Amino acid sequence: MQIYFDHNSTTPVDPEVLQCMLPYFTEQYGNAASRTHSFGWVAEQAVEDARKQVAMLINAEEQEIVFTSGATEAINLGMKGVFETHQNKGKHIIITATEHRAVLDTCSHLESLGAKITMLPVQPDGLLDPEELNKFIDEQTILVSVLYANNETGVIQNVKQLSEISHAKGTLFMSDATQACGKIRVDVNEDGIDLLPFSAHKLYGPKGCGALYVRRKNPRVKIRAQIDGGGHERGMRSGTLNVPGIAGFGKACSLAAQRMWDDSRHISLLRTTLEQNLLDLGGVSINGNTRQRLPNTSNLSFHGIQASTFIKDLFQIAVATGSACTSALPEPSHVLKAMSASDEIAYSSIRFSLGRTNTMEEIMFCIEKIKEVYLKSK
Ligand code: PLP
């Protein structure tokens, strides 16, 4: 039995999504920018249909969606685009210490260009204290960026409150919603978000496709493009569009909207069963706020064990230590460290991220396997 509990790293493509993509590889292979024949028109229509579906998932307007190669590119476009456009007003950007590397590394680059970056600490449960944000915004602040839901712990920030604080001080608010979109309701208007990057492959769509939501009204957000040439995506992201990927992304968004409630109920039940059984072993604790958390994510510390060796013994079960994108690095998770976890807790932590197709049988198998390996290693 091979069990996949690493859906925050990536998800399988839903069969309905794949079916929707296939014709755009071999039959309807036109370039969406070709205006002189029906191959181009069909491709353009597929892109525009998908734009509606993607926009609908986050309650945005279609014209507010810019397609990219994924969330990393969307984050780069959002942050660098704001910095280039607004640096005459100020050069100060605020983020939290638990952001994804895509945000952290983009900020390091901007720092080398003269940006002043403030990285706010989080509380031990992973939440940012809104008062802390309020204290640090000044007249030089051009952007606040806070991760909607954390990829390692699933902790969901109080985005609405944080955006209100930012707007009251005249600052744009971005939220990396790569892990939130498709798992919980995200509404850019209700949440007051100006820029929102997300990705197809975290919600049962294809890899290599994502989007940046850019608000067009109240306020109209202006950002400088980061890829020039051809003027695609209303000049905000040039390059021939990935039509099959975009069509699949659209389908994945509309399936996510339809299934969110059922998926969430099913997955929460699996997670509760997993956590209750593992906590009963003793010496196991949950990392992160358990009330404001994605329904699929469980970050557990198995005290006294080294997670990297532990998961080798769980070879049939695909899980992660820390974030998948940084698991090549030997350092403890920067997210858990920012939550004031000791090295011992950070090194003993394992992330289980469940998905739509997981079953109770898999959960029971996993519990038994962990019991066996954990009790032997204690
Ligand atoms: N932001 C978060 C929170 C993520 O979890 C990830 C991927 O792990 C990314 C950004 C990067 O997404 P992509 O793989 O689409 O570039």
XYZ file of N, CA and C and ligand atoms in Angstrom, residues 8-10 69-75 98-103 147-152 176-180 197-202 207-210 323-325 351, ligand 1:
139
model
N -0.263 19.250 0.565
C 0.140 20.662 0.586
C 1.365 20.882 -0.291
N 2.032 19.774 -0.617
C 3.167 19.881 -1.528
C 2.632 19.938 -2.962
N 1.814 18.980 -3.305
C 1.096 19.041 -4.583
C -0.040 18.026 -4.548
N 2.847 31.274 -14.172
C 3.308 29.879 -14.176
C 3.118 29.219 -12.812
N 2.548 29.932 -11.866
C 2.337 29.347 -10.541
C 2.341 30.444 -9.494
N 2.278 30.019 -8.227
C 2.218 31.020 -7.163
C 3.545 31.747 -6.983
N 4.655 31.054 -7.184
C 5.958 31.719 -7.003
C 6.056 32.920 -7.945
N 5.704 32.702 -9.203
C 5.768 33.824 -10.152
C 4.752 34.914 -9.783
N 3.574 34.492 -9.343
C 2.543 35.471 -8.982
C 3.005 36.325 -7.795
N 3.680 35.689 -6.847
C 4.212 36.421 -5.680
C 5.278 37.416 -6.141
N 6.542 33.679 9.040
C 6.140 32.320 8.644
C 5.727 32.232 7.176
N 6.090 33.240 6.392
C 5.768 33.202 4.954
C 6.498 32.051 4.262
N 5.993 31.722 3.087
C 6.644 30.725 2.224
C 7.947 31.324 1.670
N 8.875 30.451 1.289
C 10.154 30.937 0.744
C 9.968 31.840 -0.476
N 8.901 31.624 -1.209
C 8.677 32.465 -2.394
C 8.568 33.936 -1.998
N 7.939 34.194 -0.853
C 7.822 35.577 -0.357
C 9.137 36.009 0.292
N 0.610 35.596 4.752
C 0.192 34.288 4.248
C -1.212 33.952 4.762
N -2.108 33.619 3.868
C -3.507 33.346 4.264
C -3.551 32.119 5.174
N -3.012 31.006 4.664
C -2.977 29.774 5.472
C -1.599 29.157 5.288
N -1.008 28.766 6.406
C 0.376 28.295 6.344
C 0.487 26.893 5.750
N 1.474 26.715 4.883
C 1.661 25.430 4.210
C 2.143 24.325 5.149
N 2.810 24.702 6.247
C 3.341 23.666 7.142
C 2.374 23.311 8.268
N -0.827 35.639 0.283
C -0.489 34.422 -0.464
C -1.504 33.352 -0.036
N -2.446 33.073 -0.945
C -3.537 32.146 -0.595
C -3.361 30.800 -1.287
N -2.111 30.455 -1.584
C -1.824 29.208 -2.315
C -2.398 27.985 -1.611
N -2.313 27.967 -0.292
C -2.840 26.795 0.420
C -4.310 26.944 0.774
N -4.797 28.164 0.818
C -6.192 28.369 1.250
C -7.183 28.127 0.115
N -1.941 35.876 -4.738
C -1.350 34.841 -5.586
C -1.865 33.455 -5.186
N -2.083 32.591 -6.163
C -2.389 31.188 -5.872
C -2.048 30.302 -7.056
N -2.231 28.992 -6.870
C -1.639 28.034 -7.783
C -2.602 26.894 -8.111
N -2.512 26.360 -9.335
C -3.426 25.285 -9.741
C -3.088 23.948 -9.102
N -1.780 23.678 -8.929
C -1.422 22.307 -8.531
C -1.672 21.998 -7.059
N -2.163 23.000 -6.311
C -2.528 22.715 -4.916
C -4.011 22.401 -4.814
N 0.438 21.303 -12.636
C 1.596 22.086 -12.197
C 1.958 23.104 -13.280
N 2.635 24.159 -12.877
C 3.085 25.144 -13.867
C 2.017 26.139 -14.278
N 1.011 26.322 -13.447
C -0.048 27.276 -13.773
C -0.572 27.912 -12.480
N -0.739 29.203 -12.503
C -1.246 29.899 -11.322
C -1.811 31.236 -11.724
N 8.528 22.157 5.287
C 7.898 22.397 3.996
C 8.652 21.635 2.918
N 7.916 21.073 1.981
C 8.535 20.264 0.929
C 9.567 21.062 0.151
N 9.267 22.354 -0.036
C 10.152 23.166 -0.857
C 11.493 23.381 -0.179
N 4.566 16.707 8.880
C 3.334 17.301 8.345
C 2.548 16.243 7.568
N 3.074 29.801 -1.390
C 2.739 28.767 -0.608
C 2.065 29.008 0.692
C 3.023 27.459 -1.016
O 2.683 26.436 -0.240
C 3.680 27.261 -2.260
C 4.072 25.909 -2.690
O 4.431 25.068 -1.896
C 3.998 28.391 -3.047
C 3.677 29.637 -2.570
C 4.653 28.240 -4.386
O 3.729 27.749 -5.304
P 4.126 27.263 -6.779
O 4.615 25.862 -6.602
O 2.845 27.321 -7.553
O 5.138 28.190 -7.307
